[in-house]
Amino acid sequence: MSRQVLMVGGGQPGAFATIGAAIARAEPGATITVQPGRYTERLVVGNRITIAAEPNALVEVHVEEGSVLAVHGEGAQLRGISLSSADPKLAAVDAYAGEAALDGCRVEGAAWVTLLARLQGTIALRNCEVRSSSGAAIVVTAPGASTVEDTVIRDVATSGIVVSDQGSLTLRRCTVERAGANSICVNGDGRLVVEQCEITAAGKPALVVEQRGHARINRLRVRESANVDVFMRGDVDAVVTDSEFTGALFQSVHVAGGAAPTFRGCTFGSAGRSAAHVTGAAKPTFTDCVFTDSPVGVTVEAESTPRFEGVTIRGSSEQAVVVTGAASMTVQRLRLDVTAGVGLLVTSGAGLDGTDLVVDAAGAVALDLRESARGTIRDARFSGTAACCVVVGSGATLALRSAVFDGAGVRVADHADLRLQDTEFADVAGDGLQVGASGAVTASRVRVRRARQAGIRLERGARGAFTDCEVLESGAAGFDVDTAEPVSITRCVARDSGGEDVRQADDARPTITSLTTGRATRPVEPTSP
C-alpha cells in the first residue's frame, strides 16, 4: 500500500493552504511536503506523520503565542523546517507524548525553554540548530530515551541543555556555543551520555552534574568558560573520559559537596586560577590526567579525599599542588615539573600519601609540609638545583621510603619529624640532610654522596637516630653534630669527607656504635718497569 502524500503551499492544485489543514487530513504514516514560505500557525501532531520542506526550500513556521509545535500520541518527524515562537511562557516545541524527531531544522524560542521533552515525550534531533532569546535551549525531564546528534546550540540566554527529574538524553557530535548560564546541566535523577561534543564560551559553569545526576562523558572539549569548565557536587554518578578542558576564567574542574566522580585520560589547563579544585569533602578520582599551564595545578581542601593515579602536572606559575584544610590527597605515579613556587604544598593539618613520584623541582621546592601537615612518600625521585627540595616544616611529619634525591637535599625545620628509610642523596648543592632546632630524624639505610656541604647536619636542639647509613665524600663534615640532644649513629660509614667525618660540638654527646671512618682504600695502579 502506498503512503499518503500531501502538499502545502505553492498554489498547486490540491495543495493545502496551511500545514495544519494538511495535518487534519493526514493518515498515520503520511508525508506532508511544504513549499517555500512563512506559515503563521501552531502545529499539533500526534499520528506519526512526516512534515518536510521541499528540497532546498526555506520553510518558516512561526507563532506569537503558544507552542509552534506540540507533539503527542505516536509523535512526528519534521525535516528542513524552521520553527519559532515568541511566546514568553510556553516552549516553542513541546513533546509531551511520543517522539518529536527533527532533522535539519532550526528552532528558536522566547520562553524559559525552547524545546521541551516532558511526561511521556522524547526528542530526536539531528543536524539542527537551537536558539533561545530568554531561557534554555533544551530541557529533558521525561524518562524516555531522547537523542541529539550533530546539532548546534548557540546564543542561549540561560542554559544550553538541562536534563532533570527522570530525564534521559544522549548527545553525539554536538556543539554548545555562548550559553548565558550552563552549557550542559544534569540534576535530579537525570541521565546523560555525551560523546564527542564541544562547549565554547559558557557564561557560568559549562558542564554541571549535581544532586543524583548520572553522566557518562567521552571526548568532550570545553573552551573559554567565563566561570569554570566542570562543576560537580552531590551524590552524582559521573565518569568523564578522554576530554579536554581549557581556558576557564577560574577553574577547569571544581568538585564539591561530597561528589565522587571519575576522570580518566583528561586534560585540564590554562585556567585563570586552579586547573582542579577539590573541596567540601569531595572524593573524586583522576587517572592518567594532565593538569597544565595554570597558576595552581591542583587545590585540595575542606576534608576532601581525592585520588590521583598516573597524573602529570606542569606549567604552574604559583604552586603545582596545594593540600590544606584537613584534606587528604592520595597520589600514585605522579610526574611533576615545578616551574615556580612549590611543587607539593601540604599545610594546615592536611595529609599526602604518595607512591611512585618523579618531581623535577629545578630551583624550587618539590615538597613542603607545614603547620602540622603529615606525609607518607614511597618510591620517589626528586631532582633540583636548590640547596634543599624537600622541607618538613614546623609541626609537620614525613615518612619517606625508597627515595632518590639528585642535586638537592632535605631540611627538617623546628619541631618537625622525619622518618627516612632506604633513601639516597647524590650531588646535593648544600647539606644532604639538615635538621633544625627541636627537629627529629630517624634514618635507616640512607646514603649521602658528594654533598657540597655537610652530609648530615644536626643543628642546635636537633635529635637524630641513624642506623646502617653511609655518608661519603661530603664537602664539609660527614656528620655535623651541633646539638646536645640525643643522637645515635649505629653501624654507619662516614669517610672521604672534606672536613671531619664526624664533627661534634663541645657539648655534643652522640652515641656512636660501629662507625667506619677515614679514607676509602683505592687500588694501586701498577707502574711500568
Short mmCIF file of C-alpha atoms in Angstrom, two decimals:
data_model
loop_
_atom_site.label_atom_id
_atom_site.label_comp_id
_atom_site.label_asym_id
_atom_site.label_seq_id
_atom_site.Cartn_x
_atom_site.Cartn_y
_atom_site.Cartn_z
CA MET A 1 0.00 0.00 0.00
CA SER A 2 1.41 3.41 -0.99
CA ARG A 3 1.79 6.05 1.71
CA GLN A 4 -0.34 9.18 1.63
CA VAL A 5 1.49 12.28 0.32
CA LEU A 6 0.03 15.75 0.90
CA MET A 7 1.19 19.12 -0.43
CA VAL A 8 1.11 22.51 1.30
CA GLY A 9 1.51 25.91 -0.39
CA GLY A 10 2.83 26.80 -3.80
CA GLY A 11 -0.62 27.38 -5.31
CA GLN A 12 -0.67 23.94 -6.90
CA PRO A 13 -3.98 22.15 -7.47
CA GLY A 14 -4.93 20.07 -4.46
CA ALA A 15 -2.38 21.73 -2.20
CA PHE A 16 -3.44 22.82 1.26
CA ALA A 17 -3.09 26.46 2.24
CA THR A 18 -1.85 25.67 5.73
CA ILE A 19 0.18 22.91 7.31
CA GLY A 20 -2.50 22.49 9.99
CA ALA A 21 -5.11 21.73 7.34
CA ALA A 22 -2.88 19.03 5.89
CA ILE A 23 -2.26 17.56 9.35
CA ALA A 24 -6.01 17.32 9.90
CA ARG A 25 -6.36 15.19 6.75
CA ALA A 26 -3.18 13.15 7.18
CA GLU A 27 -3.34 9.45 7.90
CA PRO A 28 -0.78 7.69 10.11
CA GLY A 29 2.47 7.37 8.19
CA ALA A 30 1.62 10.19 5.74
CA THR A 31 4.17 12.67 4.37
CA ILE A 32 3.37 16.37 4.11
CA THR A 33 5.60 18.31 1.72
CA VAL A 34 5.71 22.06 2.34
CA GLN A 35 6.54 24.64 -0.32
CA PRO A 36 8.68 27.70 0.49
CA GLY A 37 7.06 30.38 2.62
CA ARG A 38 6.35 31.70 6.07
CA TYR A 39 3.45 29.97 7.81
CA THR A 40 1.95 31.54 10.91
CA GLU A 41 0.24 28.66 12.65
CA ARG A 42 0.52 26.24 15.53
CA LEU A 43 1.24 22.62 14.65
CA VAL A 44 -0.26 19.88 16.81
CA VAL A 45 0.83 16.43 15.68
CA GLY A 46 0.17 13.00 17.10
CA ASN A 47 -0.39 10.41 14.41
CA ARG A 48 3.14 9.53 13.26
CA ILE A 49 3.41 11.72 10.20
CA THR A 50 6.34 13.40 8.43
CA ILE A 51 6.39 17.12 7.62
CA ALA A 52 9.19 18.02 5.21
CA ALA A 53 10.23 21.16 3.42
CA GLU A 54 10.51 20.94 -0.33
CA PRO A 55 14.20 20.26 -1.12
CA ASN A 56 16.28 23.45 -0.91
CA ALA A 57 13.21 25.43 0.17
CA LEU A 58 13.06 27.89 3.07
CA VAL A 59 10.03 26.99 5.17
CA GLU A 60 9.35 29.03 8.31
CA VAL A 61 6.60 28.27 10.81
CA HIS A 62 6.06 30.95 13.46
CA VAL A 63 3.59 31.76 16.23
CA GLU A 64 3.34 34.76 18.53
CA GLU A 65 1.52 32.80 21.23
CA GLY A 66 1.72 29.19 22.34
CA SER A 67 3.99 26.41 21.15
CA VAL A 68 4.75 26.34 17.46
CA LEU A 69 4.91 22.52 17.63
CA ALA A 70 3.17 20.25 20.12
CA VAL A 71 3.77 16.52 19.78
CA HIS A 72 1.62 13.84 21.37
CA GLY A 73 0.34 10.37 20.61
CA GLU A 74 2.75 8.46 18.37
CA GLY A 75 4.84 11.53 17.56
CA ALA A 76 6.01 13.15 14.36
CA GLN A 77 9.03 13.83 12.17
CA LEU A 78 9.98 17.22 10.70
CA ARG A 79 12.68 17.79 8.09
CA GLY A 80 14.17 21.10 6.99
CA ILE A 81 11.63 23.28 8.82
CA SER A 82 12.39 26.49 10.71
CA LEU A 83 10.25 26.68 13.86
CA SER A 84 9.91 29.75 16.10
CA SER A 85 7.67 31.04 18.87
CA ALA A 86 7.57 34.46 20.52
CA ASP A 87 5.53 33.24 23.49
CA PRO A 88 7.29 34.29 26.73
CA LYS A 89 5.86 31.39 28.76
CA LEU A 90 5.45 28.27 26.61
CA ALA A 91 8.12 26.15 24.95
CA ALA A 92 8.48 26.59 21.21
CA VAL A 93 8.45 22.79 20.82
CA ASP A 94 6.57 20.77 23.42
CA ALA A 95 6.90 16.98 23.23
CA TYR A 96 4.73 15.54 25.97
CA ALA A 97 3.87 12.16 24.41
CA GLY A 98 5.54 10.33 21.56
CA GLU A 99 8.70 11.41 19.77
CA ALA A 100 9.46 14.76 18.17
CA ALA A 101 12.05 13.88 15.53
CA LEU A 102 13.64 16.94 13.92
CA ASP A 103 16.13 16.60 11.08
CA GLY A 104 17.85 19.65 9.63
CA CYS A 105 15.54 22.02 11.48
CA ARG A 106 16.08 25.39 13.13
CA VAL A 107 14.23 26.09 16.38
CA GLU A 108 14.01 29.43 18.21
CA GLY A 109 12.07 30.33 21.34
CA ALA A 110 11.47 33.21 23.73
CA ALA A 111 10.21 31.36 26.81
CA TRP A 112 12.05 29.67 29.69
CA VAL A 113 12.80 26.80 27.32
CA THR A 114 12.82 26.43 23.55
CA LEU A 115 12.46 22.67 23.22
CA LEU A 116 10.89 20.60 25.99
CA ALA A 117 10.57 16.81 26.39
CA ARG A 118 8.31 16.01 29.34
CA LEU A 119 5.89 13.39 30.67
CA GLN A 120 5.95 10.62 28.03
CA GLY A 121 7.56 12.67 25.29
CA THR A 122 11.00 12.30 23.74
CA ILE A 123 13.06 14.21 21.20
CA ALA A 124 15.38 13.06 18.44
CA LEU A 125 17.35 15.90 16.84
CA ARG A 126 19.84 15.57 14.01
CA ASN A 127 21.63 18.32 12.11
CA CYS A 128 19.59 21.02 13.83
CA GLU A 129 20.21 24.47 15.29
CA VAL A 130 18.54 25.62 18.51
CA ARG A 131 18.50 29.15 19.98
CA SER A 132 16.75 30.87 22.85
CA SER A 133 16.46 34.60 23.48
CA SER A 134 15.13 34.28 27.05
CA GLY A 135 15.71 30.82 28.50
CA ALA A 136 17.22 27.39 27.99
CA ALA A 137 17.57 25.70 24.62
CA ILE A 138 16.64 22.10 25.50
CA VAL A 139 15.12 20.69 28.69
CA VAL A 140 14.51 16.96 29.10
CA THR A 141 12.55 15.72 32.12
CA ALA A 142 10.90 12.66 30.54
CA PRO A 143 12.37 9.20 31.25
CA GLY A 144 12.19 8.03 27.64
CA ALA A 145 15.40 7.92 25.59
CA SER A 146 15.98 11.26 23.86
CA THR A 147 18.88 11.91 21.48
CA VAL A 148 20.51 14.99 19.97
CA GLU A 149 23.10 14.45 17.24
CA ASP A 150 25.20 16.71 15.01
CA THR A 151 23.36 19.75 16.36
CA VAL A 152 24.45 23.29 17.23
CA ILE A 153 23.02 25.12 20.24
CA ARG A 154 24.09 28.74 20.32
CA ASP A 155 23.31 32.18 21.71
CA VAL A 156 21.16 30.88 24.56
CA ALA A 157 20.08 33.26 27.32
CA THR A 158 20.39 30.73 30.15
CA SER A 159 21.34 27.04 29.91
CA GLY A 160 22.05 25.18 26.72
CA ILE A 161 20.84 21.72 27.77
CA VAL A 162 19.21 20.66 31.04
CA VAL A 163 18.46 17.05 31.96
CA SER A 164 16.41 16.95 35.14
CA ASP A 165 13.90 14.92 37.15
CA GLN A 166 13.88 11.49 35.44
CA GLY A 167 15.16 12.81 32.12
CA SER A 168 17.38 10.76 29.83
CA LEU A 169 19.43 12.22 26.97
CA THR A 170 22.28 11.19 24.68
CA LEU A 171 24.34 13.87 22.91
CA ARG A 172 26.59 12.98 19.99
CA ARG A 173 28.81 15.35 18.00
CA CYS A 174 27.03 18.46 19.25
CA THR A 175 28.26 21.99 19.89
CA VAL A 176 27.02 24.40 22.55
CA GLU A 177 28.18 27.99 21.98
CA ARG A 178 27.71 31.11 24.09
CA ALA A 179 25.21 29.86 26.64
CA GLY A 180 24.48 32.59 29.18
CA ALA A 181 24.47 30.10 32.05
CA ASN A 182 25.44 26.41 32.00
CA SER A 183 26.03 24.78 28.65
CA ILE A 184 25.02 21.32 29.92
CA CYS A 185 23.40 20.64 33.30
CA VAL A 186 22.31 17.32 34.81
CA ASN A 187 20.45 17.24 38.11
CA GLY A 188 17.64 15.47 39.92
CA ASP A 189 17.82 11.86 38.74
CA GLY A 190 18.69 12.83 35.19
CA ARG A 191 20.82 10.58 33.00
CA LEU A 192 23.15 11.94 30.34
CA VAL A 193 25.52 10.43 27.79
CA VAL A 194 27.88 12.77 25.91
CA GLU A 195 30.03 11.61 23.01
CA GLN A 196 32.40 13.80 21.01
CA CYS A 197 30.84 17.19 21.80
CA GLU A 198 32.20 20.71 22.21
CA ILE A 199 31.33 23.61 24.52
CA THR A 200 32.56 27.15 23.97
CA ALA A 201 32.21 30.39 25.96
CA ALA A 202 29.75 29.34 28.66
CA GLY A 203 28.68 32.20 30.93
CA LYS A 204 28.52 30.01 34.06
CA PRO A 205 29.95 26.54 34.80
CA ALA A 206 29.96 24.87 31.40
CA LEU A 207 29.24 21.29 32.47
CA VAL A 208 27.30 20.73 35.69
CA VAL A 209 26.43 17.39 37.26
CA GLU A 210 24.76 17.62 40.66
CA GLN A 211 22.27 16.06 43.09
CA ARG A 212 21.84 12.44 41.88
CA GLY A 213 22.78 13.06 38.28
CA HIS A 214 24.20 10.22 36.18
CA ALA A 215 26.65 11.14 33.42
CA ARG A 216 28.91 9.25 31.03
CA ILE A 217 31.01 11.72 29.08
CA ASN A 218 33.58 10.85 26.43
CA ARG A 219 35.68 13.11 24.18
CA LEU A 220 34.16 16.37 25.33
CA ARG A 221 36.05 19.57 24.62
CA VAL A 222 35.31 22.68 26.71
CA ARG A 223 36.92 26.06 25.98
CA GLU A 224 36.82 29.68 27.14
CA SER A 225 34.36 29.34 30.00
CA ALA A 226 33.66 32.58 31.88
CA ASN A 227 33.46 30.65 35.16
CA VAL A 228 34.57 27.01 35.46
CA ASP A 229 34.59 24.25 32.87
CA VAL A 230 33.24 21.40 35.03
CA PHE A 231 31.28 21.64 38.28
CA MET A 232 30.18 18.54 40.17
CA ARG A 233 28.60 18.15 43.60
CA GLY A 234 26.30 15.83 45.48
CA ASP A 235 25.62 12.13 45.12
CA VAL A 236 26.49 12.02 41.44
CA ASP A 237 27.48 9.03 39.32
CA ALA A 238 29.76 10.61 36.75
CA VAL A 239 32.57 9.28 34.56
CA VAL A 240 34.46 11.61 32.21
CA THR A 241 36.99 10.14 29.76
CA ASP A 242 39.39 11.43 27.09
CA SER A 243 38.16 15.01 27.41
CA GLU A 244 39.83 18.42 27.36
CA PHE A 245 39.03 21.49 29.45
CA THR A 246 40.99 24.68 28.75
CA GLY A 247 40.84 28.43 29.21
CA ALA A 248 38.32 28.79 32.05
CA LEU A 249 38.37 32.11 33.88
CA PHE A 250 38.58 30.39 37.29
CA GLN A 251 38.96 26.60 37.32
CA SER A 252 38.96 23.79 34.80
CA VAL A 253 37.23 21.39 37.19
CA HIS A 254 35.56 22.07 40.55
CA VAL A 255 34.36 19.11 42.62
CA ALA A 256 32.46 19.76 45.86
CA GLY A 257 29.68 18.59 48.15
CA GLY A 258 30.95 15.04 48.69
CA ALA A 259 30.91 14.20 44.98
CA ALA A 260 32.95 11.21 43.81
CA PRO A 261 33.22 11.43 40.01
CA THR A 262 35.86 9.65 37.94
CA PHE A 263 38.05 11.34 35.32
CA ARG A 264 40.23 9.27 33.00
CA GLY A 265 42.58 10.46 30.28
CA CYS A 266 41.54 14.11 30.60
CA THR A 267 43.49 17.35 30.22
CA PHE A 268 42.78 20.39 32.41
CA GLY A 269 44.68 23.54 31.57
CA SER A 270 45.14 27.27 31.08
CA ALA A 271 42.68 28.09 33.87
CA GLY A 272 42.71 31.52 35.49
CA ARG A 273 43.17 30.08 38.97
CA SER A 274 43.32 26.29 39.54
CA ALA A 275 43.24 23.58 36.93
CA ALA A 276 41.47 21.39 39.52
CA HIS A 277 39.78 22.44 42.76
CA VAL A 278 38.51 19.76 45.15
CA THR A 279 36.57 20.92 48.21
CA GLY A 280 33.67 20.14 50.53
CA ALA A 281 34.63 16.55 51.43
CA ALA A 282 34.64 15.55 47.77
CA LYS A 283 36.39 12.34 46.75
CA PRO A 284 37.00 12.31 43.00
CA THR A 285 39.43 10.02 41.19
CA PHE A 286 41.71 11.30 38.42
CA THR A 287 43.52 8.65 36.36
CA ASP A 288 46.02 9.35 33.56
CA CYS A 289 45.13 13.05 33.56
CA VAL A 290 47.20 16.16 32.82
CA PHE A 291 47.00 19.49 34.70
CA THR A 292 48.85 22.24 32.93
CA ASP A 293 49.61 25.94 32.50
CA SER A 294 47.55 27.35 35.38
CA PRO A 295 48.60 29.40 38.44
CA VAL A 296 47.81 26.37 40.61
CA GLY A 297 47.66 22.88 39.18
CA VAL A 298 45.57 21.17 41.87
CA THR A 299 43.95 22.56 45.04
CA VAL A 300 42.55 20.15 47.64
CA GLU A 301 40.80 21.45 50.77
CA ALA A 302 37.95 21.14 53.28
CA GLU A 303 38.30 17.48 54.31
CA SER A 304 38.31 16.23 50.74
CA THR A 305 39.98 12.90 49.91
CA PRO A 306 40.75 12.76 46.19
CA ARG A 307 42.84 10.11 44.48
CA PHE A 308 45.23 10.80 41.61
CA GLU A 309 46.78 7.98 39.58
CA GLY A 310 49.17 8.39 36.67
CA VAL A 311 48.90 12.18 36.54
CA THR A 312 51.17 14.85 35.07
CA ILE A 313 51.34 18.41 36.40
CA ARG A 314 53.37 21.11 34.70
CA GLY A 315 53.46 24.80 33.88
CA SER A 316 52.09 26.08 37.22
CA SER A 317 53.03 29.72 37.84
CA GLU A 318 52.34 29.78 41.63
CA GLN A 319 52.06 26.30 43.17
CA ALA A 320 51.68 22.95 41.48
CA VAL A 321 49.64 21.26 44.24
CA VAL A 322 48.13 22.73 47.42
CA VAL A 323 46.60 20.41 50.02
CA THR A 324 45.08 22.17 53.02
CA GLY A 325 42.15 22.34 55.42
CA ALA A 326 42.33 18.80 56.88
CA ALA A 327 42.13 17.30 53.41
CA SER A 328 43.99 14.14 52.43
CA MET A 329 45.36 13.52 48.95
CA THR A 330 46.47 10.14 47.62
CA VAL A 331 48.67 10.16 44.54
CA GLN A 332 50.32 7.36 42.58
CA ARG A 333 52.54 7.69 39.51
CA LEU A 334 52.93 11.46 39.63
CA ARG A 335 55.11 13.27 37.12
CA LEU A 336 55.60 16.86 38.23
CA ASP A 337 57.69 19.66 36.74
CA VAL A 338 57.98 22.62 39.12
CA THR A 339 58.48 25.95 37.39
CA ALA A 340 57.60 28.33 40.25
CA GLY A 341 56.58 28.31 43.90
CA VAL A 342 56.29 24.87 45.49
CA GLY A 343 55.61 21.56 43.82
CA LEU A 344 53.56 19.90 46.57
CA LEU A 345 52.50 22.24 49.40
CA VAL A 346 50.75 20.45 52.28
CA THR A 347 49.54 22.61 55.15
CA SER A 348 47.02 23.17 57.96
CA GLY A 349 46.73 19.58 59.14
CA ALA A 350 46.32 18.12 55.67
CA GLY A 351 47.84 14.83 54.54
CA LEU A 352 49.63 13.48 51.48
CA ASP A 353 50.12 9.81 50.65
CA GLY A 354 52.30 9.35 47.58
CA THR A 355 53.79 6.42 45.67
CA ASP A 356 55.98 6.49 42.57
CA LEU A 357 56.60 10.22 42.36
CA VAL A 358 59.02 11.86 39.95
CA VAL A 359 59.45 15.56 40.71
CA ASP A 360 61.81 17.89 38.87
CA ALA A 361 61.96 20.96 41.09
CA ALA A 362 64.64 22.92 39.17
CA GLY A 363 65.50 25.75 41.60
CA ALA A 364 62.24 25.49 43.57
CA VAL A 365 60.98 23.29 46.42
CA ALA A 366 59.48 19.96 45.40
CA LEU A 367 57.65 19.14 48.66
CA ASP A 368 56.85 21.46 51.57
CA LEU A 369 54.90 20.30 54.62
CA ARG A 370 53.79 22.99 57.08
CA GLU A 371 51.55 23.57 60.10
CA SER A 372 51.01 20.02 61.38
CA ALA A 373 50.80 18.54 57.90
CA ARG A 374 51.62 14.87 57.50
CA GLY A 375 53.07 12.97 54.59
CA THR A 376 53.96 9.44 53.58
CA ILE A 377 56.03 9.06 50.43
CA ARG A 378 57.27 5.83 48.85
CA ASP A 379 59.32 5.18 45.70
CA ALA A 380 60.06 8.77 44.79
CA ARG A 381 62.70 10.64 42.80
CA PHE A 382 63.36 14.31 43.50
CA SER A 383 65.76 16.38 41.43
CA GLY A 384 66.65 20.04 41.73
CA THR A 385 69.34 22.68 41.88
CA ALA A 386 68.41 24.43 45.15
CA ALA A 387 70.07 23.59 48.46
CA CYS A 388 67.00 21.61 49.51
CA CYS A 389 63.95 20.45 47.59
CA VAL A 390 62.01 18.83 50.45
CA VAL A 391 61.10 20.85 53.55
CA VAL A 392 59.45 19.34 56.62
CA GLY A 393 58.16 22.47 58.32
CA SER A 394 57.29 23.27 61.90
CA GLY A 395 54.96 20.69 63.45
CA ALA A 396 54.90 18.54 60.30
CA THR A 397 55.74 14.85 59.96
CA LEU A 398 57.05 12.97 56.94
CA ALA A 399 57.74 9.28 56.40
CA LEU A 400 59.94 8.85 53.34
CA ARG A 401 60.96 5.45 51.98
CA SER A 402 62.83 4.34 48.87
CA ALA A 403 63.57 7.82 47.59
CA VAL A 404 66.35 9.27 45.46
CA PHE A 405 67.49 12.89 45.71
CA ASP A 406 69.54 14.24 42.82
CA GLY A 407 71.13 17.65 43.35
CA ALA A 408 69.03 18.86 46.29
CA GLY A 409 68.57 17.77 49.88
CA VAL A 410 66.06 17.74 52.74
CA ARG A 411 65.54 20.25 55.53
CA VAL A 412 63.71 19.35 58.75
CA ALA A 413 62.56 22.52 60.50
CA ASP A 414 61.87 23.24 64.16
CA HIS A 415 59.56 20.76 65.91
CA ALA A 416 59.24 18.65 62.76
CA ASP A 417 59.76 14.91 62.42
CA LEU A 418 61.25 12.91 59.55
CA ARG A 419 61.47 9.15 59.22
CA LEU A 420 63.79 8.18 56.40
CA GLN A 421 64.43 4.70 55.03
CA ASP A 422 66.22 3.18 52.00
CA THR A 423 66.97 6.58 50.52
CA GLU A 424 69.91 8.05 48.60
CA PHE A 425 71.19 11.61 48.19
CA ALA A 426 73.69 12.46 45.45
CA ASP A 427 75.49 15.66 44.45
CA VAL A 428 73.44 17.88 46.74
CA ALA A 429 74.18 21.60 46.37
CA GLY A 430 74.16 22.17 50.15
CA ASP A 431 73.72 19.81 53.09
CA GLY A 432 72.35 16.42 52.21
CA LEU A 433 70.12 16.34 55.28
CA GLN A 434 69.70 19.35 57.58
CA VAL A 435 67.81 19.09 60.88
CA GLY A 436 66.80 22.29 62.68
CA ALA A 437 66.20 23.11 66.34
CA SER A 438 63.85 20.66 68.05
CA GLY A 439 63.59 18.77 64.79
CA ALA A 440 63.95 15.00 64.82
CA VAL A 441 65.05 12.47 62.25
CA THR A 442 65.12 8.68 62.28
CA ALA A 443 67.09 7.26 59.36
CA SER A 444 67.98 3.73 58.31
CA ARG A 445 69.81 2.53 55.22
CA VAL A 446 70.38 6.05 53.94
CA ARG A 447 73.30 7.02 51.71
CA VAL A 448 74.53 10.59 51.17
CA ARG A 449 77.17 11.03 48.45
CA ARG A 450 79.07 14.12 47.40
CA ALA A 451 77.08 16.75 49.30
CA ARG A 452 78.86 20.10 48.82
CA GLN A 453 78.41 20.98 52.49
CA ALA A 454 77.79 18.55 55.34
CA GLY A 455 76.38 15.17 54.51
CA ILE A 456 74.10 15.24 57.57
CA ARG A 457 73.85 18.37 59.74
CA LEU A 458 72.12 18.43 63.13
CA GLU A 459 71.69 22.00 64.37
CA ARG A 460 71.42 23.12 67.98
CA GLY A 461 68.50 21.35 69.65
CA ALA A 462 68.04 18.71 66.95
CA ARG A 463 67.74 14.98 67.62
CA GLY A 464 68.60 12.06 65.37
CA ALA A 465 69.00 8.30 65.12
CA PHE A 466 70.99 6.86 62.21
CA THR A 467 71.34 3.15 61.51
CA ASP A 468 73.19 1.44 58.65
CA CYS A 469 73.77 4.74 56.87
CA GLU A 470 76.63 5.90 54.61
CA VAL A 471 77.89 9.46 54.29
CA LEU A 472 80.54 9.67 51.59
CA GLU A 473 82.67 12.40 50.00
CA SER A 474 80.99 15.34 51.72
CA GLY A 475 82.41 18.78 51.01
CA ALA A 476 82.47 19.60 54.73
CA ALA A 477 81.82 17.24 57.65
CA GLY A 478 80.19 13.89 57.10
CA PHE A 479 78.08 14.06 60.27
CA ASP A 480 77.98 17.59 61.73
CA VAL A 481 76.55 17.22 65.24
CA ASP A 482 75.96 20.65 66.80
CA THR A 483 73.43 19.56 69.42
CA ALA A 484 73.44 18.29 72.96
CA GLU A 485 70.19 16.43 72.36
CA PRO A 486 70.23 12.63 71.91
CA VAL A 487 71.92 11.47 68.71
CA SER A 488 72.78 7.87 67.87
CA ILE A 489 74.97 6.68 65.00
CA THR A 490 74.89 2.90 64.63
CA ARG A 491 76.70 0.72 62.08
CA CYS A 492 77.31 3.70 59.83
CA VAL A 493 80.07 4.74 57.42
CA ALA A 494 81.40 8.30 57.19
CA ARG A 495 84.50 8.80 55.10
CA ASP A 496 86.28 10.80 52.43
CA SER A 497 84.87 13.98 53.97
CA GLY A 498 86.27 17.43 53.17
CA GLY A 499 86.15 18.16 56.91
CA GLU A 500 85.87 15.79 59.84
CA ASP A 501 83.97 12.58 59.22
CA VAL A 502 82.09 13.26 62.45
CA ARG A 503 82.24 16.81 63.77
CA GLN A 504 80.90 17.33 67.30
CA ALA A 505 80.11 20.50 69.21
CA ASP A 506 81.78 20.79 72.61
CA ASP A 507 78.62 19.71 74.44
CA ALA A 508 77.54 17.09 71.91
CA ARG A 509 77.34 13.56 73.26
CA PRO A 510 76.32 11.32 70.36
CA THR A 511 76.12 7.59 70.92
CA ILE A 512 78.34 6.05 68.25
CA THR A 513 78.45 2.31 67.64
CA SER A 514 80.41 0.51 64.89
CA LEU A 515 81.27 3.61 62.88
CA THR A 516 83.64 3.33 59.90
CA THR A 517 85.59 6.49 59.06
CA GLY A 518 88.69 7.58 57.17
CA ARG A 519 89.67 7.32 53.55
CA ALA A 520 88.46 4.62 51.23
CA THR A 521 91.18 2.21 50.15
CA ARG A 522 91.91 2.59 46.48
CA PRO A 523 93.76 0.04 44.37
CA VAL A 524 97.36 0.92 43.48
CA GLU A 525 97.98 1.27 39.78
CA PRO A 526 100.91 -0.89 38.59
CA THR A 527 103.90 1.06 37.28
CA SER A 528 105.74 0.29 34.11
CA PRO A 529 109.17 -1.26 34.55
#
